[in-house]
Coordinates of C-alpha atoms in Angstrom, one line a residue:
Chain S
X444 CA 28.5 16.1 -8.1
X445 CA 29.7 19.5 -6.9
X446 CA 29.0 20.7 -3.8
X447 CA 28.7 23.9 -3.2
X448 CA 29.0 25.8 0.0
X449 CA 28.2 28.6 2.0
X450 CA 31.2 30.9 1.6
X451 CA 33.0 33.2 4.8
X452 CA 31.8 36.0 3.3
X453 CA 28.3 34.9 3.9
X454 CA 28.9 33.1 7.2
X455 CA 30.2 36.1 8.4
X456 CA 27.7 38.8 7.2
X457 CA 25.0 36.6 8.2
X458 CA 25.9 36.5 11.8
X459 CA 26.8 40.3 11.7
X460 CA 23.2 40.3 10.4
X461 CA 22.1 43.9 8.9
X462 CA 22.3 45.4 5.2
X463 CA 25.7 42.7 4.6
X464 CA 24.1 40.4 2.7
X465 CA 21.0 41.0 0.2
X466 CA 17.5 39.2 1.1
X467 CA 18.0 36.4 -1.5
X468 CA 21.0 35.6 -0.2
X469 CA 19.7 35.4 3.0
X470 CA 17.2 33.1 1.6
X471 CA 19.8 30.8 0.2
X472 CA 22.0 30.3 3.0
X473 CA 19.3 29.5 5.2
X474 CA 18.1 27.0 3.3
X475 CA 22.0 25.5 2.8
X476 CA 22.1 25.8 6.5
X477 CA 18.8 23.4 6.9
X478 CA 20.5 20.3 5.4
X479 CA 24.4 21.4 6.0
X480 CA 26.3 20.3 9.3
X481 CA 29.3 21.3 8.3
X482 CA 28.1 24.9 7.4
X483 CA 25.8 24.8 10.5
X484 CA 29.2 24.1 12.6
X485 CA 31.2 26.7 10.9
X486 CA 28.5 29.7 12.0
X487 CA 28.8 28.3 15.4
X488 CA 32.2 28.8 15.3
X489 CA 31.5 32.4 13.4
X490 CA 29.0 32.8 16.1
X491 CA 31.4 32.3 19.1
X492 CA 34.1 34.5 18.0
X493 CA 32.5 37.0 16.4
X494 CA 29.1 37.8 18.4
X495 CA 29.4 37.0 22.0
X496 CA 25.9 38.6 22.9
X497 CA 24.1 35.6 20.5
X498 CA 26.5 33.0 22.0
X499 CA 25.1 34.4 25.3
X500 CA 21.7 34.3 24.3
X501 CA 21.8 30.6 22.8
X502 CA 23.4 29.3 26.4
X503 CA 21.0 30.5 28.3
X504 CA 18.3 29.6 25.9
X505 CA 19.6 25.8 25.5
X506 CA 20.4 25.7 29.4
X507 CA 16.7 26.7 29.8
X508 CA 15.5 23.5 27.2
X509 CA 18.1 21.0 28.6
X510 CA 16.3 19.7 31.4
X511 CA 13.0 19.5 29.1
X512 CA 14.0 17.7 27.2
X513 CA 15.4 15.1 29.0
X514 CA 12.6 14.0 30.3
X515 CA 10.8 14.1 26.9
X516 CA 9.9 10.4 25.9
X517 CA 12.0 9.4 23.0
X518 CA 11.1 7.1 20.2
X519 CA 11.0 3.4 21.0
X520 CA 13.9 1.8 19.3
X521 CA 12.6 0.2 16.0
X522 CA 12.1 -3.2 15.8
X523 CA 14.3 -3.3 12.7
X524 CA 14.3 -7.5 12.2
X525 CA 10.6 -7.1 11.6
X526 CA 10.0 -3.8 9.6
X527 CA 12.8 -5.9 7.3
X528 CA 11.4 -9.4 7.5
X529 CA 7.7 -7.9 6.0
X530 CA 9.2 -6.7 2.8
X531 CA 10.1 -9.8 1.9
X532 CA 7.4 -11.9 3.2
X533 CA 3.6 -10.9 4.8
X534 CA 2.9 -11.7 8.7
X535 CA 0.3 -14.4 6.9
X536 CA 2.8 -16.2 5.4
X537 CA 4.7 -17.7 8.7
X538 CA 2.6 -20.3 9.6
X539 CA 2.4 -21.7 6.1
X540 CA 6.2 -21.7 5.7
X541 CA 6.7 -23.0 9.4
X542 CA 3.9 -26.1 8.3
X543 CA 5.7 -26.3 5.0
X544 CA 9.0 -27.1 6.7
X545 CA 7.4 -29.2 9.4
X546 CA 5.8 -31.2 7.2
X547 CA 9.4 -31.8 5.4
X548 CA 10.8 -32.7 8.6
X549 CA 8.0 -35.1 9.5
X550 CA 8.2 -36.7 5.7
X551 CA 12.1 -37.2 6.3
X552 CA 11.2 -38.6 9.7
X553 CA 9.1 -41.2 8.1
X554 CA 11.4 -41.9 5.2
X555 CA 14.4 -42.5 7.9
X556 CA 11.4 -44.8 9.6
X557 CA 10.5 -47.0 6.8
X558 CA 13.6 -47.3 4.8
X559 CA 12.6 -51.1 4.1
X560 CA 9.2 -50.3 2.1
X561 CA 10.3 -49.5 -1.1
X562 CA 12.5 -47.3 -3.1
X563 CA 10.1 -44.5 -3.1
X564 CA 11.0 -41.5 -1.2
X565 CA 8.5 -39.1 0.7
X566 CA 10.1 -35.9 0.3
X567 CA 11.2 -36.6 -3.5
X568 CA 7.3 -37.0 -3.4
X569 CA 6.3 -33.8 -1.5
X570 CA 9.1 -31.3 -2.9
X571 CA 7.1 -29.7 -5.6
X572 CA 3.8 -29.2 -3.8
X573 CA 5.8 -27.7 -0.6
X574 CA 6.6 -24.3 -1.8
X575 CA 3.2 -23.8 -3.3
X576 CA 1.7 -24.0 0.2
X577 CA 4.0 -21.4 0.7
X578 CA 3.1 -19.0 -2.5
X579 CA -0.2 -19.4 -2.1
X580 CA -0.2 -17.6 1.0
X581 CA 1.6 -14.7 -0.1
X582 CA -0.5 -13.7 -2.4
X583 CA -4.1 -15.2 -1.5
X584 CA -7.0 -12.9 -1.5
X585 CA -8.6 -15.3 1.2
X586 CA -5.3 -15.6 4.0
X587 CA -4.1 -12.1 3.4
X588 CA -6.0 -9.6 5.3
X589 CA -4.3 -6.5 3.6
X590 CA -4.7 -8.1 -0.1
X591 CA -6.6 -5.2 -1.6
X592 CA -4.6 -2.6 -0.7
X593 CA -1.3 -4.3 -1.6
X594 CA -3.2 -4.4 -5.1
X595 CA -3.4 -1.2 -5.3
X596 CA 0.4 0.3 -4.6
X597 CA 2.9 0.8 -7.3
X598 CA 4.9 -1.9 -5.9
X599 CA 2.7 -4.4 -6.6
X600 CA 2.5 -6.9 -9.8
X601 CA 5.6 -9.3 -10.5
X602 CA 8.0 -7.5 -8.3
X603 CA 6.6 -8.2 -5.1
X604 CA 5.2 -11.5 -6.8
X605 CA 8.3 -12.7 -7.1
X606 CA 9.9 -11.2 -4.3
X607 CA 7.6 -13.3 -2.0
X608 CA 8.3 -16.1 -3.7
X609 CA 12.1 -15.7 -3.6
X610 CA 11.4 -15.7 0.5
X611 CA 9.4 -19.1 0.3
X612 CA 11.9 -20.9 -1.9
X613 CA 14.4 -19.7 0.4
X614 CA 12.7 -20.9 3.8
X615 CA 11.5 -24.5 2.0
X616 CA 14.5 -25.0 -1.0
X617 CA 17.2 -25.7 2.4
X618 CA 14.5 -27.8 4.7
X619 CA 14.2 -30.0 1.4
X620 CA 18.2 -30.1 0.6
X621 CA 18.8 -31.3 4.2
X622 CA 15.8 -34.2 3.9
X623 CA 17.2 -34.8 0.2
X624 CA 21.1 -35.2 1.7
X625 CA 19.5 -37.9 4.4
X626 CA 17.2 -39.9 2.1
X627 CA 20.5 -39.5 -0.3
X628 CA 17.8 -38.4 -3.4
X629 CA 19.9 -36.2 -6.1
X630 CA 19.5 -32.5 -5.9
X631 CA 18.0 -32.2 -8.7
X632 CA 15.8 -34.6 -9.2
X633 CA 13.6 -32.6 -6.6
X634 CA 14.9 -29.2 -6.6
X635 CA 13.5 -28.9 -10.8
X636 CA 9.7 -30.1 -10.2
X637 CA 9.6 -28.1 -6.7
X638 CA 10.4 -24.8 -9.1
X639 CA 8.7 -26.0 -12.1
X640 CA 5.2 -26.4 -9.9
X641 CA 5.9 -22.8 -8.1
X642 CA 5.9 -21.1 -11.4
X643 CA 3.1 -23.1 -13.0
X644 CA 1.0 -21.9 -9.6
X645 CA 2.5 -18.5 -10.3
X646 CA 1.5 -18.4 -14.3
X647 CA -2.3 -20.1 -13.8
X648 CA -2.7 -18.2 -10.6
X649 CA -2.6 -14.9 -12.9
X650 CA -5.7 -16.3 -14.2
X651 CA -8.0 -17.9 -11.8
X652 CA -6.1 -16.7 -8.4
X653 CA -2.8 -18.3 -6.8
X654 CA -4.9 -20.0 -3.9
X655 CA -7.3 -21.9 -6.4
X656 CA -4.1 -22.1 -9.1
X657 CA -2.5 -24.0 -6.1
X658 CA -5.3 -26.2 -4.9
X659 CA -5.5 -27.4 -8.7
X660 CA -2.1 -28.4 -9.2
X661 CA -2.0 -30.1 -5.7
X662 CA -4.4 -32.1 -6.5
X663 CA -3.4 -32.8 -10.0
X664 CA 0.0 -33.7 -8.6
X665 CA -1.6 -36.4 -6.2
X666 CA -3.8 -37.7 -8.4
X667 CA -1.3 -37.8 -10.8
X668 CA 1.8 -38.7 -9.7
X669 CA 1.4 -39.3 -5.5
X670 CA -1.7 -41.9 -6.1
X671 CA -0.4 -44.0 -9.1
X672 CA 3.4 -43.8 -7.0
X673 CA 1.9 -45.1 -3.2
X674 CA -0.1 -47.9 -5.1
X675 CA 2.7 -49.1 -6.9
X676 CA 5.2 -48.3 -4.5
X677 CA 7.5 -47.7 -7.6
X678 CA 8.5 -44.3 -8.6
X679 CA 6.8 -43.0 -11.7
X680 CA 8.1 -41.4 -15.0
X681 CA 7.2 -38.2 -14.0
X682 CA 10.0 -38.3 -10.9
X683 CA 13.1 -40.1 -12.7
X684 CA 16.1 -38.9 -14.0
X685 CA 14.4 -39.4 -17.6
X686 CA 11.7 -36.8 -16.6
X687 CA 13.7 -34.2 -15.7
X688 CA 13.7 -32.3 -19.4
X689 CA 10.1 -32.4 -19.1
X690 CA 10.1 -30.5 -15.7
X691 CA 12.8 -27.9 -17.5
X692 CA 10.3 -27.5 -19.9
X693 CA 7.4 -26.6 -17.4
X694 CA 9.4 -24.3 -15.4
X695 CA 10.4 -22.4 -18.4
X696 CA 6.9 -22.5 -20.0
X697 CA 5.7 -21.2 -16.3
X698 CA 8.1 -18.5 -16.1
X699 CA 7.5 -17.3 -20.0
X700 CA 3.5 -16.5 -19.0
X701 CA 4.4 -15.3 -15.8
X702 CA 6.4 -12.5 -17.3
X703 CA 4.3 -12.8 -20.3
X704 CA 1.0 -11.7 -18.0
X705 CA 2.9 -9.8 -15.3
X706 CA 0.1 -6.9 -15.2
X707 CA -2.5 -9.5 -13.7
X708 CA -1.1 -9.4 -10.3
X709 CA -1.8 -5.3 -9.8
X710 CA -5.4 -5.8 -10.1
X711 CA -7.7 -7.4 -8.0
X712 CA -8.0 -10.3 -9.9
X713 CA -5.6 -12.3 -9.2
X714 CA -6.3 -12.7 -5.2
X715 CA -9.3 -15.0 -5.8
Chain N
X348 CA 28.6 23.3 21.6
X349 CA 27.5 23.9 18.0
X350 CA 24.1 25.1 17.1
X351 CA 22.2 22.1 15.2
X352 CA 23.2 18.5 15.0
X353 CA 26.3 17.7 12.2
X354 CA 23.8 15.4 10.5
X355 CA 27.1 14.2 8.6
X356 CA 25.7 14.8 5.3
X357 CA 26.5 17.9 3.1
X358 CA 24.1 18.7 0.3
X359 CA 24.1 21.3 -2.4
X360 CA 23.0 24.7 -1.6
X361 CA 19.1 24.3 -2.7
X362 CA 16.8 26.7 -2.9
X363 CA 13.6 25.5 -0.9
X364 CA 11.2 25.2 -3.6
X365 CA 11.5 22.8 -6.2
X366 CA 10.9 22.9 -9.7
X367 CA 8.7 20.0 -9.5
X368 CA 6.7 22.3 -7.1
X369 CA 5.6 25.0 -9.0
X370 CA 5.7 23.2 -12.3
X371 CA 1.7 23.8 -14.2
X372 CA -0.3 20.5 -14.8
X373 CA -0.3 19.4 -17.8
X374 CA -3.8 18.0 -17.2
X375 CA -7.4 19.3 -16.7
X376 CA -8.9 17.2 -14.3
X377 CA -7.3 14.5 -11.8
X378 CA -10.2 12.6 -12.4
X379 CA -11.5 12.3 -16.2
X380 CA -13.7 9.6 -17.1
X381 CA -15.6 9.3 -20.6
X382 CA -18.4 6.3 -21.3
X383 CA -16.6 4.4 -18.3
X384 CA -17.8 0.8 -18.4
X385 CA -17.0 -1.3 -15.4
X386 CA -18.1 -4.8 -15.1
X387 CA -18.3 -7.4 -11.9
X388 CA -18.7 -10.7 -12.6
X389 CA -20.1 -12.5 -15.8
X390 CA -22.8 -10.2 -16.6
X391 CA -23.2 -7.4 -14.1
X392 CA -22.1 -3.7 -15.2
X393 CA -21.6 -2.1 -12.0
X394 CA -20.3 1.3 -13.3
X395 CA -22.7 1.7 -16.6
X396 CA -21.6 4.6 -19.0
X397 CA -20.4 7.5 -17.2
X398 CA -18.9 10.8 -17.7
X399 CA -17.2 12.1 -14.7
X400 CA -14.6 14.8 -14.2
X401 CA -12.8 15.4 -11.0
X402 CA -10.3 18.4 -9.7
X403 CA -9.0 19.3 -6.6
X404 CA -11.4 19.3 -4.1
X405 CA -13.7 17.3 -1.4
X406 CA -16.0 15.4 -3.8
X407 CA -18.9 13.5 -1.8
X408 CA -19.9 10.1 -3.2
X409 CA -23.4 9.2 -2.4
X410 CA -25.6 6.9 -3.3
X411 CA -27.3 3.7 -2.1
X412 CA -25.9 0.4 -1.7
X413 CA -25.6 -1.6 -4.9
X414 CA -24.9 1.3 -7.1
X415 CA -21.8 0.7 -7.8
X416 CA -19.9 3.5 -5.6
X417 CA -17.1 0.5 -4.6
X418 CA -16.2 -0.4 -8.0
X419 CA -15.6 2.9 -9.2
X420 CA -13.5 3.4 -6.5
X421 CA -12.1 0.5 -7.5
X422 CA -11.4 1.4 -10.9
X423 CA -10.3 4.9 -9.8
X424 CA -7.1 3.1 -7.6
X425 CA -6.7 1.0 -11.1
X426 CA -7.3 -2.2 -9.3
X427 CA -9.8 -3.3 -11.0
X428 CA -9.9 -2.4 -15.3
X429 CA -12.6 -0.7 -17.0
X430 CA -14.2 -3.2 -19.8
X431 CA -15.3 -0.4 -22.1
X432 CA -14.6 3.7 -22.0
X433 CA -11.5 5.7 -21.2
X434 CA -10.3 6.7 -17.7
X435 CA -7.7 9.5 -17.2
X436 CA -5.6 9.6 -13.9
X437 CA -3.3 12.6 -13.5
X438 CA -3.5 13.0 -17.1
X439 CA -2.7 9.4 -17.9
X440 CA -4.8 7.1 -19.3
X441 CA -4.9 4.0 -17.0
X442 CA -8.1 1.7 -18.8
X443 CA -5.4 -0.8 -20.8
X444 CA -2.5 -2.8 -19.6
X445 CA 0.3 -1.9 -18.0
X446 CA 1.4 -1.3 -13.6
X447 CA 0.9 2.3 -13.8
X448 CA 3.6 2.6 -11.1
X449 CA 3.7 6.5 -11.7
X450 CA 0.1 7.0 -11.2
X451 CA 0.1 4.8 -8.3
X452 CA 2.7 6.9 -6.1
X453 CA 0.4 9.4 -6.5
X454 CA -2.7 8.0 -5.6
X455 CA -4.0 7.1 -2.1
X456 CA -6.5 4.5 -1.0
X457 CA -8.6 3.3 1.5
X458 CA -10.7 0.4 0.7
X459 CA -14.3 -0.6 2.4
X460 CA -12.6 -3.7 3.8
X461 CA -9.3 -2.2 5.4
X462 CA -7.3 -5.4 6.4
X463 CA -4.4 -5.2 8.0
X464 CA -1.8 -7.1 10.2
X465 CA -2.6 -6.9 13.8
X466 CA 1.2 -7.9 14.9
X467 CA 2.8 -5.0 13.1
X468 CA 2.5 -1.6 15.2
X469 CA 1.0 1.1 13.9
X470 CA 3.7 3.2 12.9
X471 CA 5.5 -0.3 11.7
X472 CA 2.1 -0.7 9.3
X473 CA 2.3 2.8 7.9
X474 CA 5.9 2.7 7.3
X475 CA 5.2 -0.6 5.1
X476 CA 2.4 0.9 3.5
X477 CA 4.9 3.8 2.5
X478 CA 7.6 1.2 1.5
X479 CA 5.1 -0.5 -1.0
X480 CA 4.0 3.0 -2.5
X481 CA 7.8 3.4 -2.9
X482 CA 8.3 6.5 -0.8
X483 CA 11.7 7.7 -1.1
X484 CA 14.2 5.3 2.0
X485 CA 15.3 9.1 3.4
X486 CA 11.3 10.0 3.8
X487 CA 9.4 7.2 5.2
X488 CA 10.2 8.0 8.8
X489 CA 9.0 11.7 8.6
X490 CA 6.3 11.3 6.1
X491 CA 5.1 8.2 8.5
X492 CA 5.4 10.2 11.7
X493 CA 3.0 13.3 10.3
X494 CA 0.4 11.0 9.0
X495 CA 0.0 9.4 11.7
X496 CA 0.2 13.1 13.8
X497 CA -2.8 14.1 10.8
X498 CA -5.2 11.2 12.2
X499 CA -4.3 12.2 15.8
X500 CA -3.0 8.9 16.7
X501 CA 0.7 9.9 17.8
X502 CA 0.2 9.2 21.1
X503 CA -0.9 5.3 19.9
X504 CA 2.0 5.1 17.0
X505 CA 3.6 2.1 19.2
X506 CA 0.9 0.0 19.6
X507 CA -0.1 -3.1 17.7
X508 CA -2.7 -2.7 16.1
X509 CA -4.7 -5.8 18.0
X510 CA -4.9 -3.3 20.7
X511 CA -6.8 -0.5 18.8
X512 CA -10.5 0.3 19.0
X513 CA -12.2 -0.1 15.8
X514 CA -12.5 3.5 14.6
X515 CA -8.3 3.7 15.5
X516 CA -8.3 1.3 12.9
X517 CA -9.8 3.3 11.0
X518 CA -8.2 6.1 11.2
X519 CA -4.7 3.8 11.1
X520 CA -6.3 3.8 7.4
X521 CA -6.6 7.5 7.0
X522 CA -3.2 7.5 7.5
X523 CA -1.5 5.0 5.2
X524 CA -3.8 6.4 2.4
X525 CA -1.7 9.8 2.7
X526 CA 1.3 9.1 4.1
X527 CA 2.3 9.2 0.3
X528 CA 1.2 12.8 0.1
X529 CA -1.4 11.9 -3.0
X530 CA -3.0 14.1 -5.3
X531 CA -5.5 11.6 -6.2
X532 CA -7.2 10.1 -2.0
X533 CA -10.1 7.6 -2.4
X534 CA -11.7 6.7 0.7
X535 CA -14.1 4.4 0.5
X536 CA -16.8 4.6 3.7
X537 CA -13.9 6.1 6.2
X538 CA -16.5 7.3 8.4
X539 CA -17.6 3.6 9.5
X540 CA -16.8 3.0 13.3
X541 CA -15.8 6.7 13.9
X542 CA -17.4 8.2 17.1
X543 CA -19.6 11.9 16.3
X544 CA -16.4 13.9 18.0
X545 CA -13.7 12.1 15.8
X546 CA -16.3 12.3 12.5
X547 CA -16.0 16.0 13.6
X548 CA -12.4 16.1 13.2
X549 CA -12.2 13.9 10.0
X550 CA -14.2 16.3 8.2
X551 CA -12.0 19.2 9.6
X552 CA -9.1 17.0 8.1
X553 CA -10.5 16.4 4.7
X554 CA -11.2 20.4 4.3
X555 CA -7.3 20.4 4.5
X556 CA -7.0 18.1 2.3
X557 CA -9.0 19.3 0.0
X558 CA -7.4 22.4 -0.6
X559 CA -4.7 20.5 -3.2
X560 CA -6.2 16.9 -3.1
X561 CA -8.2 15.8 -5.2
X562 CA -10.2 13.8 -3.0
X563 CA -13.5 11.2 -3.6
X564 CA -14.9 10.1 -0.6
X565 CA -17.7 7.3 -0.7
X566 CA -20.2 7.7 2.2
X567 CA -23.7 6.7 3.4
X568 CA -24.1 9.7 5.2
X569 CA -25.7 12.8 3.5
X570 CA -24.4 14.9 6.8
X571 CA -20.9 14.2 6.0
X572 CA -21.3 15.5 2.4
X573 CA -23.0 18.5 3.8
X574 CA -20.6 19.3 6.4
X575 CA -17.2 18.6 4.4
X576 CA -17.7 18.3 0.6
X577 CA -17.5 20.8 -1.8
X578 CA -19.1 18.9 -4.5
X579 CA -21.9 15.8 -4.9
X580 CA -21.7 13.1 -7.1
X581 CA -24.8 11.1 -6.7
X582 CA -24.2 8.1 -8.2
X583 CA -27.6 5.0 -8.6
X584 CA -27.5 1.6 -10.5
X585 CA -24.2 2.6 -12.8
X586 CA -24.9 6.0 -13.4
X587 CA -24.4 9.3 -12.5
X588 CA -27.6 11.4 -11.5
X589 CA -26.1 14.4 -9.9
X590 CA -23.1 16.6 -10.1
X591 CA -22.6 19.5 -8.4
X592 CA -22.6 21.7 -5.0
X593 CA -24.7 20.8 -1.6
X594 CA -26.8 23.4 -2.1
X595 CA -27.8 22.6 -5.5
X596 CA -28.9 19.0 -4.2
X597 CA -30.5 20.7 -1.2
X598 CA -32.8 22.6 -3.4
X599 CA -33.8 19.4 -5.7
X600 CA -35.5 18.3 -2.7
X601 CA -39.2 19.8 -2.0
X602 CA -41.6 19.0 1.3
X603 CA -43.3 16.4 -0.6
X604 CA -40.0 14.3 -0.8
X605 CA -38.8 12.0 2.1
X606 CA -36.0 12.9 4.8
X607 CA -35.0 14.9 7.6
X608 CA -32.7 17.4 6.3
X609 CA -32.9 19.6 2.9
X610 CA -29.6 17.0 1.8
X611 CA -31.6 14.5 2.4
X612 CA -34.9 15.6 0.3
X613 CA -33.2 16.4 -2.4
X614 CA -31.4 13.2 -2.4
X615 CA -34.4 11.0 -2.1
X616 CA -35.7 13.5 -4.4
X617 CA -33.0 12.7 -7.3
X618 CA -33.2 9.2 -6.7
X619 CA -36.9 8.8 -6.6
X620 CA -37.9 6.2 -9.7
X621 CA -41.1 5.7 -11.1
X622 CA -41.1 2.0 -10.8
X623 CA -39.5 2.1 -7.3
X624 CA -43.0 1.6 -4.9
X625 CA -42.2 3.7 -1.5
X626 CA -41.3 2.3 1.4
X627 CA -39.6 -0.8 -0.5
X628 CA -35.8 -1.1 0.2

């Protein structure tokens, strides 16, 4: 990009003032001047050597403003960790995240408590539905106060969808890698259902809402797998290494209708 | 000393009006809606059939409650999708699919339920309202700083919003609906919580904004349409029953017809049905 600027010619006859330069030049260079500090410095200069009257004038006029100003109130530093923190996830969300990692903790407690009852372990257990307690909060017509407007901006729909979600996975996917490294569970035999359930919530919550998609799969995930596991005390298909194609498959299904049905999350639908 | 601050940035020379400024519109109305079909729930068509077309201006939404006025506000910030007709924004036809991103920068909204967060402050709120309607980076802080100067609340801008009264709040929302600098504003019952002196100034604010907004602003109160709007739309079960000046809907209105003020006899007046006994809500 060129840049073009104002030339000595002008600098000069515009601090002579008079018939030097022609009105739309005037025009021009006062607008370059606006958003130009380095032509802004050079009439200074021009100004100083060439016109001590105005260099006068501006000393005693900026001598007169100094102390005013001074005592003018100035902007309160900007709380810049927190105007940065709510693009990427909503005041609301906090206290889901902080009870989504608690509750990580508390199952790796547990698991460190009752090593003797079984091979099954809690947080291989938990790791899918985690995360959706998360995503359901971000985008939950019910917990976020500001839910209709968000609707309503251009940034809304899959973008700030999955935006919110990156922030969950990212507060919940480390919790669960230190309680999976303790309870010595492979990476990712938790780490694929835990992504496969978050994009399931996100691809049925474009239908019937994220809370209610999330409150469905919960419970289909304990009735399904949590029950069935805690009665036998044997973990089930669904969880072993043998499973693990089938979760692929879900996540990728769950990210295909996601993208697939991306306009549902700009209207208000999809807040229920 | 140098006069100005070295802002460490050089730009081009510009002249101060853009193209984009003075470009003509390549639409006729902001606002142009044909056989508009909006339905709520199963079986409920809230906005039934209508024909509405909007330019720049103060347009007065009236009507009474359950007629509708919310989901066409609705549908005009293309949150919620007609089911049958066709709805232009801005020239653009927003009924089908599709995010509408361009549309959406150029609308502002206010909804009936303004939620918000109370930790953020309220220059903090306005700023991420600005971010989400993807307001140039370079912008926000100055587009921020006169909005919230517009709804008189620069002295407040640092405050969480916990600590406001509830017609601050209010007018909190005001400002995040045109920090964006819309053409299309849709304000749905802004005047709920404001006190008579700051009502005063709200209209005085949407006079100014009227003058290149296109701005639809649902109320309950017929003295707000008289004082501020330039047009009616009187809007009852789906349908539009009026379109046009104060005056005209002053005049519909005889002595026979209920109300205190001409506005409000001619209102009564339009909306008076047959099968409607008097004195039933």
């Amino acid at each position: 990009m060129s840049v073009e600027h104002a030339s000595k010619r002008i600098i000069e006859g515009y601090v002579r003032g008079g018939a030097d330069l022609s009105a739309d030049e005037v025009w021009a260079v006062e607008a370059h001047l606006e958003t130009c500090g380095g032509c802004r410095d050079r009439l200074s200069a021009a100004v100083r050597a060439g016109v001590p009257a105005v260099a006068s004038l501006v000393d005693t006029v900026w001598s007169g403003l100094e102390p005013r100003l001074a005592v003018t109130a100035t902007m309160p530093r900007r709380r810049r960790w927190s105007a940065r923190v709510s693009r990427w996830m909503t005041p609301t969300m906090v206290p889901w995240l902080a009870m989504a990692v608690g509750m990580t903790l508390l199952t790796l407690l547990l698991d460190l408590a009752y090593t003797g009852s079984g091979e099954v372990s809690l947080v291989l257990l938990l790791a899918p539905v985690l995360p959706v307690l998360g995503v359901a909060a971000s985008w939950s017509r019910g917990l976020d106060p500001a839910y209709e407007l968000t609707a309503s901006v251009p940034r809304a729909g899959l973008y700030l969808v999955l935006r919110r979600t990156a922030s969950v996975l990212g507060v919940v996917v480390p919790a669960l890698l230190v309680g999976g490294w303790a309870t010595g569970v492979m990476v990712v035999q938790w780490l694929l259902p835990c992504l496969a359930f978050t994009s399931a919530t996100l691809a049925l919550g474009g239908v019937v809402g994220v809370t209610r998609a999330a409150f469905v799969l919960a419970a289909v995930w304990a009735g399904v797998v949590v029950a069935p596991t805690v009665a036998t005390s044997r973990t089930t298909f669904a969880l072993q290494t043998s499973g693990l194609p089938a979760w692929g498959l879900i996540l990728a299904l769950g990210l295909g209708v996601v993208i697939a049905r991306r306009d549902a999350y700009t209207v208000l639908g999809a807040h229920r | 000393m140098t006069i100005g601050k070295n802002t460490g940035k050089e730009r081009h020379m510009t002249s101060a009006v853009s193209a984009a400024d003075i470009a003509p519109t390549a639409y006729a109305w902001e606002i142009h809606a044909t056989g508009l079909k909006v339905k709520v729930g199963k079986k409920r068509m809230a906005v039934d059939g209508l024909d509405l077309s909007l330019g720049i201006g103060v347009h007065g939404l009236l009507g009474p409650n359950g007629a509708g006025k919310t989901t066409l506000i609705r549908t005009l910030a293309t949150v919620l999708r007609p089911t049958e007709g066709s709805l232009e924004l801005l020239g653009e036809s927003v009924g089908g699919l599709g995010e509408h991103r361009a549309v959406r920068r150029r609308i502002g909204y206010l909804p009936q339920e303004f939620g918000y967060y109370k930790r953020f402050t309220v220059r903090e709120f306005v700023e991420y309202m600005a971010w989400l309607k993807e307001v140039p980076k370079a912008s926000i802080p100055a587009a921020v700083q006169r909005a919230v100067e517009r709804v008189g609340l620069a002295d407040r801008a640092d405050e969480r919003m916990k600590a406001l009264s509830g017609g601050m709040v209010r007018r909190v929302g005001i400002a995040q609906a045109i920090v964006n600098d819309p053409t299309i504003l849709l304000l749905d019952e802004p005047t709920v919580g404001l006190d008579p002196a700051q009502r005063l100034r709200f209209r005085e604010l949407l006079q100014e904004l009227g003058t290149d907004t296109c701005v639809l602003v649902s109320t309950h109160l017929v003295e707000d349409v008289a004082a501020a709007c330039t047009d009616v739309v009187l809007f009852a079960e789906g349908r539009l029953v009026f379109k046009g000046p104060p005056d005209e809907l002053a005049s519909a209105g005889g002595p026979e017809h209920v109300g205190d003020s001409p506005l409000e006899r001619g209102y009564s007046a339009l909306l008076l049905n047959p099968e409607q006994g008097r004195g039933t809500w």
